[in-house]
């Protein structure tokens, strides 16, 4: 493996094809198949006021780190306030999501996986 440098400004935003999964957008920073990396998937998620990220789960644990704005992230039925500088650890198979953003919110997310495609999402 060699070091990899990725500039988020060079990346295209992605979103779910099915809006029932949520209307948030994201940029994948590191993921096998997109970058010459392995063992770690990470990116930046973005929600505008009124957007959603449907409740879901996946076997991989995940970390969120707030970059901009504040929002309640539901994790197994309990709201956890995320704001700039706040990290949330989301255990594998925990049901989580953002019901509604009332302001612009950005966060860094990360999984211990080779590729984003390896994350098996199940939506509630």
Coordinates of C-alpha atoms in Angstrom, one line a residue:
X1 CA 0.0 0.0 0.0
X2 CA 1.0 3.5 -0.7
X3 CA -0.2 6.7 0.9
X4 CA -3.3 8.2 -0.9
X5 CA -4.3 11.9 -1.0
X6 CA -8.0 12.7 -1.7
X7 CA -9.4 16.3 -2.0
X8 CA -13.1 16.3 -1.3
X9 CA -13.5 19.2 -3.7
X10 CA -12.6 16.9 -6.6
X11 CA -15.3 14.4 -5.7
X12 CA -18.9 14.0 -6.9
X13 CA -21.7 13.9 -4.4
X14 CA -23.6 10.6 -4.2
X15 CA -27.2 9.8 -3.0
X16 CA -29.5 6.9 -2.7
X17 CA -31.4 6.0 -5.8
X18 CA -34.5 5.3 -3.6
X19 CA -35.4 8.5 -1.7
X20 CA -37.1 6.3 0.9
X21 CA -33.6 5.5 2.2
X22 CA -33.0 9.2 2.7
X23 CA -32.3 12.4 0.9
X24 CA -28.8 13.0 2.3
X25 CA -25.8 13.2 0.1
X26 CA -22.2 12.1 0.6
X27 CA -18.8 12.0 -0.9
X28 CA -16.7 8.8 -0.5
X29 CA -13.2 9.7 0.4
X30 CA -11.6 6.3 0.7
X31 CA -13.0 3.0 -0.5
X32 CA -11.5 0.1 -2.4
X33 CA -12.6 0.2 -6.0
X34 CA -12.6 4.0 -5.8
X35 CA -9.2 4.6 -4.3
X36 CA -6.2 2.3 -4.0
X37 CA -6.9 1.6 -0.4
X38 CA -8.2 -1.2 1.8
X39 CA -9.4 -1.8 5.4
X40 CA -11.1 1.5 5.8
X41 CA -14.0 3.3 4.2
X42 CA -14.7 6.9 5.0
X43 CA -16.4 9.9 3.6
X44 CA -18.3 13.1 4.4
X45 CA -22.1 13.1 4.6
X46 CA -24.2 16.3 4.1
X47 CA -27.8 17.0 5.0
X48 CA -29.7 20.2 4.3
X49 CA -32.8 21.4 6.2
X50 CA -35.7 19.1 5.7
X51 CA -33.6 16.2 4.5
X52 CA -33.6 12.7 6.1
X53 CA -31.5 9.6 6.5
X54 CA -33.9 6.6 7.1
X55 CA -33.4 4.3 10.1
X56 CA -31.1 1.5 9.0
X57 CA -28.5 -1.0 10.3
X58 CA -25.5 -2.8 9.0
X59 CA -23.1 -5.4 10.5
X60 CA -20.1 -3.1 10.5
X61 CA -19.6 -0.6 13.4
X62 CA -19.5 3.0 12.3
X63 CA -18.1 6.3 13.6
X64 CA -19.7 9.7 12.9
X65 CA -17.7 12.9 13.7
X66 CA -19.6 16.2 13.5
X67 CA -18.1 18.9 11.2
X68 CA -20.9 21.4 10.8
X69 CA -24.4 22.0 12.3
X70 CA -26.1 20.0 15.0
X71 CA -28.6 17.1 14.7
X72 CA -30.0 14.2 16.7
X73 CA -28.8 10.9 15.5
X74 CA -31.2 8.1 16.6
X75 CA -29.3 5.0 17.7
X76 CA -31.4 2.1 18.9
X77 CA -34.3 4.4 19.7
X78 CA -32.2 7.0 21.7
X79 CA -31.3 10.4 20.3
X80 CA -27.6 11.4 20.5
X81 CA -26.8 15.0 19.7
X82 CA -24.0 15.3 17.1
X83 CA -22.4 18.7 16.6
X84 CA -18.9 19.9 15.5
X85 CA -16.2 18.1 17.4
X86 CA -18.5 15.3 18.7
X87 CA -17.8 11.7 17.8
X88 CA -20.5 9.0 17.9
X89 CA -19.7 5.3 17.9
X90 CA -22.5 3.2 16.3
X91 CA -22.2 -0.5 17.2
X92 CA -22.6 -3.0 14.4
X93 CA -26.3 -3.9 13.8
X94 CA -27.5 -0.9 15.8
X95 CA -30.6 0.7 14.1
X96 CA -29.7 4.4 13.4
X97 CA -30.5 7.3 11.3
X98 CA -31.4 11.0 11.2
X99 CA -35.2 11.5 11.1
X100 CA -35.0 15.2 10.1
X101 CA -32.3 17.9 9.8
X102 CA -33.5 21.4 10.7
X103 CA -30.2 23.0 9.6
X104 CA -27.2 22.2 7.3
X105 CA -25.3 19.3 8.9
X106 CA -22.0 17.7 7.7
X107 CA -20.2 14.8 9.3
X108 CA -17.3 12.5 8.7
X109 CA -18.1 8.8 8.7
X110 CA -15.9 5.7 8.8
X111 CA -16.2 1.9 8.6
X112 CA -13.6 -0.8 9.2
X113 CA -14.2 -2.3 5.8
X114 CA -12.5 -2.5 2.4
X115 CA -15.2 -0.9 0.3
X116 CA -18.4 1.0 0.7
X117 CA -20.0 -1.8 -1.4
X118 CA -19.2 -4.2 1.5
X119 CA -21.5 -2.4 3.8
X120 CA -24.8 -4.4 3.8
X121 CA -27.5 -1.8 4.6
X122 CA -30.9 -3.0 5.9
X123 CA -33.5 -0.2 6.1
X124 CA -36.2 -0.4 8.7

